[in-house]
Amino acid sequence: MVKKVVGVGSAVCSFADVVTKKDYKDLVSCIGELLAENRRRALQTVNDALVRTYWNIGRHIVEFEQKGNVRASYGDKILVRLSKDLTIAYGKGFSRSNLTYMRKLYAVFPKCETLSNKLTWSHYFEILKSDSELEIGFYAKQCELENWSVRELKRQMKSMLFHRIALSKDKKQILDLSKNGIQLQKPEDLVKEPYIFDFLGIKDQSTCLEGELEDRIVTNIQNFLLELGRGFAFIGRQYVMQIGARQFKVDLVFYNYILKCFVLIDLKSGEIEHYDVGQMNMYLNFFKVEKSADGDNPPIGIVLGAHKDQLLMEYATQGIENNLFVSRYQLYLPNRDELQRELESLL
């Protein structure tokens, strides 16, 4: 039997004649995206199931201890024995440390429905290292809001993000921060005191020039965006403003899509002076008139320096109608015990 070859005239229809290369690449790409999305969903389902399983293990441990009126010291012995028995029976994942945090997971989140399906057990393991339920609640909510990786979570906890933000609030606001995380609703919500730039790797503040500080921030822009918070898009550095016959430059320009406005940052390697505030105010006026689009909110300006005289800054910013803030940065991690004492005094 002879097979017919379908063609037009003497030409045989090949694969390339029927489908263009672009169409085929689109098909492959579409299938790839579908697979990636479904694998992500499957992984999320597995992670969610694991967290809820560990929560239930924690519940069983707590209920066993409560039923037998087990003392804390004996409770630790139970975990040691339980760890060995479960490991023999079911394999890895039941270290004494893991069981301790499973028990704590249930103790801190007694209602299973309050657990987030966006957080993995690795997230909860890090968050539960804190002794403060306020801090635990904050980091759990913030992980959910900002989709932090475990590495990003560790960095934020190490930099004492909760304490740095909480110290600028009253008791009611601190409790709200723990429950709902950072809610960007007004310009002052995105300002921290201080900002932590330990990721820049600058050891000696006295030898750091503004140009070097800016270079290192741009090189480490992902870490810098993490420190700034939610909703920031990097627009550029040394942004040129033509005002009359003169040119001016602002160090860093961002756009925050949550607050719908430009955010200008001027860096000072030393102490912030009163004229730095006046200069930033001029930049904000320029952006408000020349750069902001219809629907944009007024721009925000942050002058960031290593030091500031609080009283001088109060006088320098008094009467300014623009969203202008003055804050400090540190090149090293804050002292946890000191911040903890300050927070406890507020509460």
mmCIF file of C-alpha atoms in Angstrom:
data_model
loop_
_atom_site.group_PDB
_atom_site.id
_atom_site.type_symbol
_atom_site.label_atom_id
_atom_site.label_comp_id
_atom_site.label_asym_id
_atom_site.label_seq_id
_atom_site.Cartn_x
_atom_site.Cartn_y
_atom_site.Cartn_z
ATOM 1 C CA MET A 1 0.000 0.000 0.000
ATOM 2 C CA VAL A 2 1.407 3.390 -1.019
ATOM 3 C CA LYS A 3 0.919 6.349 1.367
ATOM 4 C CA LYS A 4 -0.032 9.652 -0.201
ATOM 5 C CA VAL A 5 1.909 12.790 0.642
ATOM 6 C CA VAL A 6 -0.305 15.832 0.808
ATOM 7 C CA GLY A 7 1.202 18.837 -0.896
ATOM 8 C CA VAL A 8 0.507 21.940 -2.893
ATOM 9 C CA GLY A 9 1.671 21.392 -6.459
ATOM 10 C CA SER A 10 5.036 19.686 -6.202
ATOM 11 C CA ALA A 11 5.743 21.099 -2.695
ATOM 12 C CA VAL A 12 5.342 18.892 0.371
ATOM 13 C CA CYS A 13 3.763 20.472 3.486
ATOM 14 C CA SER A 14 6.352 20.404 6.248
ATOM 15 C CA PHE A 15 5.928 21.144 9.979
ATOM 16 C CA ALA A 16 7.439 24.601 9.451
ATOM 17 C CA ASP A 17 4.841 25.390 6.753
ATOM 18 C CA VAL A 18 1.928 24.626 9.079
ATOM 19 C CA VAL A 19 3.200 26.297 12.279
ATOM 20 C CA THR A 20 5.430 29.360 12.591
ATOM 21 C CA LYS A 21 8.387 29.246 14.980
ATOM 22 C CA LYS A 22 6.839 32.023 17.094
ATOM 23 C CA ASP A 23 3.536 30.160 17.473
ATOM 24 C CA TYR A 24 5.357 27.018 18.562
ATOM 25 C CA LYS A 25 7.517 28.901 21.075
ATOM 26 C CA ASP A 26 4.353 30.483 22.476
ATOM 27 C CA LEU A 27 2.857 27.009 22.870
ATOM 28 C CA VAL A 28 5.937 25.722 24.736
ATOM 29 C CA SER A 29 6.002 28.842 26.903
ATOM 30 C CA CYS A 30 2.295 28.551 27.721
ATOM 31 C CA ILE A 31 2.671 24.912 28.776
ATOM 32 C CA GLY A 32 5.745 25.793 30.838
ATOM 33 C CA GLU A 33 3.892 28.538 32.700
ATOM 34 C CA LEU A 34 0.980 26.183 33.361
ATOM 35 C CA LEU A 35 3.297 23.526 34.788
ATOM 36 C CA ALA A 36 5.184 26.031 36.947
ATOM 37 C CA GLU A 37 1.964 27.490 38.372
ATOM 38 C CA ASN A 38 0.491 24.081 39.188
ATOM 39 C CA ARG A 39 3.737 22.895 40.749
ATOM 40 C CA ARG A 40 3.754 26.052 42.882
ATOM 41 C CA ARG A 41 0.173 25.376 43.967
ATOM 42 C CA ALA A 42 0.961 21.735 44.727
ATOM 43 C CA LEU A 43 3.972 22.758 46.819
ATOM 44 C CA GLN A 44 1.868 25.336 48.670
ATOM 45 C CA THR A 45 -0.765 22.669 49.395
ATOM 46 C CA VAL A 46 1.913 20.297 50.728
ATOM 47 C CA ASN A 47 3.449 23.055 52.891
ATOM 48 C CA ASP A 48 0.049 24.040 54.248
ATOM 49 C CA ALA A 49 -0.757 20.412 55.102
ATOM 50 C CA LEU A 50 2.626 20.016 56.835
ATOM 51 C CA VAL A 51 2.130 23.122 58.990
ATOM 52 C CA ARG A 52 -1.349 22.000 60.045
ATOM 53 C CA THR A 53 -0.073 18.491 60.781
ATOM 54 C CA TYR A 54 2.659 19.935 63.010
ATOM 55 C CA TRP A 55 0.059 22.182 64.692
ATOM 56 C CA ASN A 56 -2.012 19.089 65.500
ATOM 57 C CA ILE A 57 1.067 17.265 66.819
ATOM 58 C CA GLY A 58 1.674 20.268 69.068
ATOM 59 C CA ARG A 59 -1.951 20.130 70.216
ATOM 60 C CA HIS A 60 -1.649 16.440 71.138
ATOM 61 C CA ILE A 61 1.546 17.114 73.114
ATOM 62 C CA VAL A 62 -0.014 20.022 75.035
ATOM 63 C CA GLU A 63 -3.218 18.069 75.771
ATOM 64 C CA PHE A 64 -1.159 15.083 76.974
ATOM 65 C CA GLU A 65 0.851 17.330 79.294
ATOM 66 C CA GLN A 66 -2.247 19.117 80.624
ATOM 67 C CA LYS A 67 -4.084 15.855 81.243
ATOM 68 C CA GLY A 68 -1.212 14.509 83.332
ATOM 69 C CA ASN A 69 -0.382 17.865 84.979
ATOM 70 C CA VAL A 70 3.140 17.491 83.642
ATOM 71 C CA ARG A 71 5.688 19.945 85.046
ATOM 72 C CA ALA A 72 7.863 21.916 82.643
ATOM 73 C CA SER A 73 11.058 20.040 83.561
ATOM 74 C CA TYR A 74 9.388 16.675 82.996
ATOM 75 C CA GLY A 75 7.810 17.994 79.784
ATOM 76 C CA ASP A 76 11.307 18.391 78.333
ATOM 77 C CA LYS A 77 12.084 14.774 79.166
ATOM 78 C CA ILE A 78 8.905 13.697 77.387
ATOM 79 C CA LEU A 79 10.033 15.558 74.249
ATOM 80 C CA VAL A 80 13.438 13.836 74.337
ATOM 81 C CA ARG A 81 11.823 10.396 74.529
ATOM 82 C CA LEU A 82 9.124 11.304 71.995
ATOM 83 C CA SER A 83 11.761 12.546 69.563
ATOM 84 C CA LYS A 84 13.628 9.235 69.695
ATOM 85 C CA ASP A 85 10.495 7.085 69.358
ATOM 86 C CA LEU A 86 8.975 9.088 66.490
ATOM 87 C CA THR A 87 12.290 9.177 64.609
ATOM 88 C CA ILE A 88 12.627 5.399 64.883
ATOM 89 C CA ALA A 89 9.028 4.892 63.756
ATOM 90 C CA TYR A 90 8.649 7.599 61.090
ATOM 91 C CA GLY A 91 12.101 8.912 60.144
ATOM 92 C CA LYS A 92 13.476 12.462 60.093
ATOM 93 C CA GLY A 93 11.601 15.628 61.100
ATOM 94 C CA PHE A 94 11.009 14.863 64.772
ATOM 95 C CA SER A 95 14.036 16.347 66.487
ATOM 96 C CA ARG A 96 13.550 17.669 70.000
ATOM 97 C CA SER A 97 13.854 21.204 68.592
ATOM 98 C CA ASN A 98 11.131 20.591 65.997
ATOM 99 C CA LEU A 99 8.798 19.090 68.611
ATOM 100 C CA THR A 100 9.418 22.058 70.918
ATOM 101 C CA TYR A 101 8.305 24.460 68.199
ATOM 102 C CA MET A 102 5.326 22.291 67.239
ATOM 103 C CA ARG A 103 4.162 22.573 70.829
ATOM 104 C CA LYS A 104 4.805 26.323 70.773
ATOM 105 C CA LEU A 105 2.970 26.696 67.439
ATOM 106 C CA TYR A 106 -0.196 25.363 69.047
ATOM 107 C CA ALA A 107 0.335 27.413 72.225
ATOM 108 C CA VAL A 108 0.736 30.701 70.304
ATOM 109 C CA PHE A 109 -1.863 29.966 67.604
ATOM 110 C CA PRO A 110 -4.539 27.983 69.502
ATOM 111 C CA LYS A 111 -6.969 28.369 66.573
ATOM 112 C CA CYS A 112 -5.816 26.463 63.502
ATOM 113 C CA GLU A 113 -7.656 28.825 61.124
ATOM 114 C CA THR A 114 -5.367 31.707 62.173
ATOM 115 C CA LEU A 115 -2.403 29.976 60.505
ATOM 116 C CA SER A 116 -1.445 31.389 57.113
ATOM 117 C CA ASN A 117 -1.312 29.076 54.108
ATOM 118 C CA LYS A 118 1.377 31.342 52.642
ATOM 119 C CA LEU A 119 3.902 30.471 55.362
ATOM 120 C CA THR A 120 5.946 27.283 55.383
ATOM 121 C CA TRP A 121 7.046 25.392 58.471
ATOM 122 C CA SER A 122 10.506 26.952 57.986
ATOM 123 C CA HIS A 123 8.890 30.407 58.345
ATOM 124 C CA TYR A 124 7.070 29.436 61.533
ATOM 125 C CA PHE A 125 10.206 27.757 62.902
ATOM 126 C CA GLU A 126 12.092 31.086 62.658
ATOM 127 C CA ILE A 127 9.195 33.243 63.892
ATOM 128 C CA LEU A 128 8.624 31.057 66.963
ATOM 129 C CA LYS A 129 12.199 31.686 68.124
ATOM 130 C CA SER A 130 10.878 34.975 69.527
ATOM 131 C CA ASP A 131 9.682 35.026 73.149
ATOM 132 C CA SER A 132 7.170 37.813 72.485
ATOM 133 C CA GLU A 133 3.715 36.964 71.174
ATOM 134 C CA LEU A 134 3.431 40.538 69.841
ATOM 135 C CA GLU A 135 6.609 40.052 67.818
ATOM 136 C CA ILE A 136 5.506 36.592 66.623
ATOM 137 C CA GLY A 137 2.167 37.983 65.441
ATOM 138 C CA PHE A 138 3.855 40.857 63.608
ATOM 139 C CA TYR A 139 6.364 38.726 61.687
ATOM 140 C CA ALA A 140 3.732 36.140 60.761
ATOM 141 C CA LYS A 141 1.475 38.855 59.338
ATOM 142 C CA GLN A 142 4.328 40.696 57.618
ATOM 143 C CA CYS A 143 5.567 37.484 55.953
ATOM 144 C CA GLU A 144 2.078 36.999 54.577
ATOM 145 C CA LEU A 145 1.770 40.594 53.348
ATOM 146 C CA GLU A 146 5.195 40.840 51.717
ATOM 147 C CA ASN A 147 5.809 37.210 50.673
ATOM 148 C CA TRP A 148 9.160 37.134 52.484
ATOM 149 C CA SER A 149 11.450 34.201 51.872
ATOM 150 C CA VAL A 150 12.899 32.535 54.968
ATOM 151 C CA ARG A 151 16.183 34.368 54.303
ATOM 152 C CA GLU A 152 14.414 37.727 54.150
ATOM 153 C CA LEU A 153 12.496 36.906 57.334
ATOM 154 C CA LYS A 154 15.727 36.088 59.170
ATOM 155 C CA ARG A 155 17.239 39.383 58.063
ATOM 156 C CA GLN A 156 14.237 41.417 59.242
ATOM 157 C CA MET A 157 14.134 39.652 62.603
ATOM 158 C CA LYS A 158 17.869 40.144 63.047
ATOM 159 C CA SER A 159 17.508 43.853 62.300
ATOM 160 C CA MET A 160 14.735 44.116 64.959
ATOM 161 C CA LEU A 161 12.198 45.517 62.485
ATOM 162 C CA PHE A 162 9.255 45.108 64.866
ATOM 163 C CA HIS A 163 10.985 46.974 67.681
ATOM 164 C CA ARG A 164 12.220 49.779 65.429
ATOM 165 C CA ILE A 165 8.704 50.466 64.168
ATOM 166 C CA ALA A 166 6.942 49.852 67.488
ATOM 167 C CA LEU A 167 9.083 52.401 69.362
ATOM 168 C CA SER A 168 7.541 55.220 67.316
ATOM 169 C CA LYS A 169 3.979 54.202 68.313
ATOM 170 C CA ASP A 170 1.746 54.181 71.376
ATOM 171 C CA LYS A 171 0.479 51.034 73.115
ATOM 172 C CA LYS A 172 -2.721 50.760 71.034
ATOM 173 C CA GLN A 173 -0.773 51.179 67.783
ATOM 174 C CA ILE A 174 1.765 48.537 68.878
ATOM 175 C CA LEU A 175 -1.015 46.017 69.499
ATOM 176 C CA ASP A 176 -2.506 46.861 66.094
ATOM 177 C CA LEU A 177 0.937 46.468 64.473
ATOM 178 C CA SER A 178 1.250 42.981 65.954
ATOM 179 C CA LYS A 179 -2.189 41.978 64.705
ATOM 180 C CA ASN A 180 -2.221 43.530 61.227
ATOM 181 C CA GLY A 181 1.424 44.177 60.296
ATOM 182 C CA ILE A 182 2.537 47.403 58.602
ATOM 183 C CA GLN A 183 -0.424 49.062 56.913
ATOM 184 C CA LEU A 184 0.762 51.708 54.436
ATOM 185 C CA GLN A 185 -2.015 54.278 54.567
ATOM 186 C CA LYS A 186 -0.174 57.566 55.043
ATOM 187 C CA PRO A 187 3.369 58.846 54.285
ATOM 188 C CA GLU A 188 4.706 58.521 57.848
ATOM 189 C CA ASP A 189 3.869 54.795 57.814
ATOM 190 C CA LEU A 190 6.876 54.039 55.602
ATOM 191 C CA VAL A 191 9.461 55.905 57.701
ATOM 192 C CA LYS A 192 11.699 53.969 60.130
ATOM 193 C CA GLU A 193 13.987 55.200 62.912
ATOM 194 C CA PRO A 194 16.680 54.060 62.391
ATOM 195 C CA TYR A 195 17.147 52.316 59.044
ATOM 196 C CA ILE A 196 19.611 49.418 59.245
ATOM 197 C CA PHE A 197 22.246 49.134 56.485
ATOM 198 C CA ASP A 198 24.348 46.268 57.856
ATOM 199 C CA PHE A 199 24.137 44.582 54.431
ATOM 200 C CA LEU A 200 26.358 47.281 52.892
ATOM 201 C CA GLY A 201 29.471 45.842 54.559
ATOM 202 C CA ILE A 202 30.819 49.268 55.617
ATOM 203 C CA LYS A 203 32.763 48.859 58.866
ATOM 204 C CA ASP A 204 33.999 52.393 59.575
ATOM 205 C CA GLN A 205 31.398 55.175 59.386
ATOM 206 C CA SER A 206 34.049 57.916 59.630
ATOM 207 C CA THR A 207 35.678 56.902 56.339
ATOM 208 C CA CYS A 208 32.412 56.482 54.404
ATOM 209 C CA LEU A 209 31.714 59.130 51.758
ATOM 210 C CA GLU A 210 28.234 59.821 50.371
ATOM 211 C CA GLY A 211 29.233 58.550 46.930
ATOM 212 C CA GLU A 212 30.427 55.232 48.355
ATOM 213 C CA LEU A 213 27.268 54.910 50.432
ATOM 214 C CA GLU A 214 25.120 55.446 47.337
ATOM 215 C CA ASP A 215 27.218 53.029 45.222
ATOM 216 C CA ARG A 216 26.836 50.267 47.784
ATOM 217 C CA ILE A 217 23.101 50.835 48.139
ATOM 218 C CA VAL A 218 22.585 50.544 44.371
ATOM 219 C CA THR A 219 24.774 47.412 44.290
ATOM 220 C CA ASN A 220 22.644 45.945 47.098
ATOM 221 C CA ILE A 221 19.354 47.362 45.818
ATOM 222 C CA GLN A 222 17.316 44.235 46.650
ATOM 223 C CA ASN A 223 18.345 44.377 50.313
ATOM 224 C CA PHE A 224 17.736 48.121 50.339
ATOM 225 C CA LEU A 225 14.208 47.638 48.951
ATOM 226 C CA LEU A 226 13.588 45.025 51.643
ATOM 227 C CA GLU A 227 14.630 47.538 54.285
ATOM 228 C CA LEU A 228 12.407 50.251 52.769
ATOM 229 C CA GLY A 229 9.337 47.997 52.917
ATOM 230 C CA ARG A 230 6.349 47.251 50.712
ATOM 231 C CA GLY A 231 5.472 48.687 47.335
ATOM 232 C CA PHE A 232 8.749 50.304 46.252
ATOM 233 C CA ALA A 233 10.002 50.408 42.659
ATOM 234 C CA PHE A 234 13.470 51.823 41.950
ATOM 235 C CA ILE A 235 13.391 54.666 39.418
ATOM 236 C CA GLY A 236 17.011 55.823 39.394
ATOM 237 C CA ARG A 237 20.009 57.429 41.069
ATOM 238 C CA GLN A 238 21.380 60.965 40.738
ATOM 239 C CA TYR A 239 18.068 61.978 39.199
ATOM 240 C CA VAL A 240 18.530 65.261 37.294
ATOM 241 C CA MET A 241 16.161 68.185 37.831
ATOM 242 C CA GLN A 242 16.475 71.167 35.516
ATOM 243 C CA ILE A 243 15.292 74.271 37.345
ATOM 244 C CA GLY A 244 15.807 77.408 35.298
ATOM 245 C CA ALA A 245 19.412 77.534 34.146
ATOM 246 C CA ARG A 246 20.618 75.217 36.912
ATOM 247 C CA GLN A 247 20.707 71.467 37.407
ATOM 248 C CA PHE A 248 20.098 69.671 40.685
ATOM 249 C CA LYS A 249 20.354 65.967 41.508
ATOM 250 C CA VAL A 250 18.584 63.884 44.116
ATOM 251 C CA ASP A 251 20.474 60.767 45.219
ATOM 252 C CA LEU A 252 17.752 58.097 44.891
ATOM 253 C CA VAL A 253 14.242 58.154 43.431
ATOM 254 C CA PHE A 254 11.581 55.467 43.989
ATOM 255 C CA TYR A 255 7.879 55.100 43.308
ATOM 256 C CA ASN A 256 5.580 53.526 45.881
ATOM 257 C CA TYR A 257 2.624 51.926 44.120
ATOM 258 C CA ILE A 258 0.637 51.501 47.357
ATOM 259 C CA LEU A 259 0.746 55.172 48.329
ATOM 260 C CA LYS A 260 0.840 56.141 44.624
ATOM 261 C CA CYS A 261 3.635 58.681 44.875
ATOM 262 C CA PHE A 262 7.327 59.324 44.226
ATOM 263 C CA VAL A 263 9.713 58.840 47.164
ATOM 264 C CA LEU A 264 12.954 60.864 47.110
ATOM 265 C CA ILE A 265 15.909 59.946 49.325
ATOM 266 C CA ASP A 266 18.940 62.133 49.950
ATOM 267 C CA LEU A 267 21.899 60.481 51.695
ATOM 268 C CA LYS A 268 24.234 62.197 54.153
ATOM 269 C CA SER A 269 27.314 60.362 55.392
ATOM 270 C CA GLY A 270 27.548 62.556 58.489
ATOM 271 C CA GLU A 271 25.129 64.751 60.410
ATOM 272 C CA ILE A 272 22.041 66.175 58.717
ATOM 273 C CA GLU A 273 22.081 69.978 58.522
ATOM 274 C CA HIS A 274 19.155 72.418 58.382
ATOM 275 C CA TYR A 275 19.916 73.369 54.787
ATOM 276 C CA ASP A 276 19.606 69.703 53.749
ATOM 277 C CA VAL A 277 15.949 69.948 54.771
ATOM 278 C CA GLY A 278 15.428 73.089 52.677
ATOM 279 C CA GLN A 279 17.026 71.440 49.664
ATOM 280 C CA MET A 280 14.753 68.392 49.938
ATOM 281 C CA ASN A 281 11.728 70.657 50.232
ATOM 282 C CA MET A 282 12.698 72.268 46.915
ATOM 283 C CA TYR A 283 13.038 68.816 45.297
ATOM 284 C CA LEU A 284 9.547 67.878 46.513
ATOM 285 C CA ASN A 285 8.048 71.068 45.081
ATOM 286 C CA PHE A 286 9.686 70.310 41.731
ATOM 287 C CA PHE A 287 8.428 66.713 41.621
ATOM 288 C CA LYS A 288 4.941 67.767 42.678
ATOM 289 C CA VAL A 289 4.652 70.171 39.747
ATOM 290 C CA GLU A 290 6.889 68.660 37.057
ATOM 291 C CA LYS A 291 6.907 64.869 37.568
ATOM 292 C CA SER A 292 3.788 63.668 39.362
ATOM 293 C CA ALA A 293 1.075 62.402 37.009
ATOM 294 C CA ASP A 294 -2.683 62.818 37.300
ATOM 295 C CA GLY A 295 -3.871 60.637 40.168
ATOM 296 C CA ASP A 296 -0.496 60.638 41.941
ATOM 297 C CA ASN A 297 -0.350 61.710 45.573
ATOM 298 C CA PRO A 298 2.171 64.366 46.672
ATOM 299 C CA PRO A 299 5.773 63.058 46.739
ATOM 300 C CA ILE A 300 7.556 61.995 49.926
ATOM 301 C CA GLY A 301 11.062 63.089 50.821
ATOM 302 C CA ILE A 302 13.406 61.380 53.294
ATOM 303 C CA VAL A 303 16.732 62.893 54.306
ATOM 304 C CA LEU A 304 18.838 60.022 55.669
ATOM 305 C CA GLY A 305 21.956 60.693 57.706
ATOM 306 C CA ALA A 306 24.223 58.991 60.221
ATOM 307 C CA HIS A 307 23.353 61.598 62.868
ATOM 308 C CA LYS A 308 20.781 64.289 63.499
ATOM 309 C CA ASP A 309 20.142 66.958 66.109
ATOM 310 C CA GLN A 310 16.511 66.376 67.059
ATOM 311 C CA LEU A 311 15.806 69.937 68.178
ATOM 312 C CA LEU A 312 17.477 71.446 65.096
ATOM 313 C CA MET A 313 15.431 69.182 62.838
ATOM 314 C CA GLU A 314 12.196 70.161 64.601
ATOM 315 C CA TYR A 315 12.863 73.821 63.838
ATOM 316 C CA ALA A 316 14.062 73.056 60.273
ATOM 317 C CA THR A 317 10.905 71.095 59.369
ATOM 318 C CA GLN A 318 8.399 73.284 61.217
ATOM 319 C CA GLY A 319 5.874 74.871 58.859
ATOM 320 C CA ILE A 320 6.807 72.669 55.882
ATOM 321 C CA GLU A 321 3.638 71.416 54.216
ATOM 322 C CA ASN A 322 5.333 68.770 52.067
ATOM 323 C CA ASN A 323 5.732 65.144 53.215
ATOM 324 C CA LEU A 324 9.313 65.604 54.389
ATOM 325 C CA PHE A 325 10.973 63.335 56.955
ATOM 326 C CA VAL A 326 14.393 63.241 58.574
ATOM 327 C CA SER A 327 15.728 59.913 59.792
ATOM 328 C CA ARG A 328 18.923 58.135 60.770
ATOM 329 C CA TYR A 329 20.610 55.038 59.434
ATOM 330 C CA GLN A 330 22.980 52.589 61.140
ATOM 331 C CA LEU A 331 25.613 50.440 59.494
ATOM 332 C CA TYR A 332 25.336 47.832 62.256
ATOM 333 C CA LEU A 333 22.568 45.815 63.877
ATOM 334 C CA PRO A 334 20.780 47.397 66.848
ATOM 335 C CA ASN A 335 21.182 46.197 70.427
ATOM 336 C CA ARG A 336 18.301 43.792 71.070
ATOM 337 C CA ASP A 337 18.291 44.069 74.863
ATOM 338 C CA GLU A 338 18.232 47.863 74.719
ATOM 339 C CA LEU A 339 15.335 47.964 72.253
ATOM 340 C CA GLN A 340 13.475 45.298 74.249
ATOM 341 C CA ARG A 341 13.716 47.393 77.427
ATOM 342 C CA GLU A 342 12.471 50.480 75.605
ATOM 343 C CA LEU A 343 9.523 48.562 74.159
ATOM 344 C CA GLU A 344 8.609 47.026 77.524
ATOM 345 C CA SER A 345 8.586 50.490 79.092
ATOM 346 C CA LEU A 346 6.063 51.618 76.446
ATOM 347 C CA LEU A 347 3.831 48.627 77.098
#
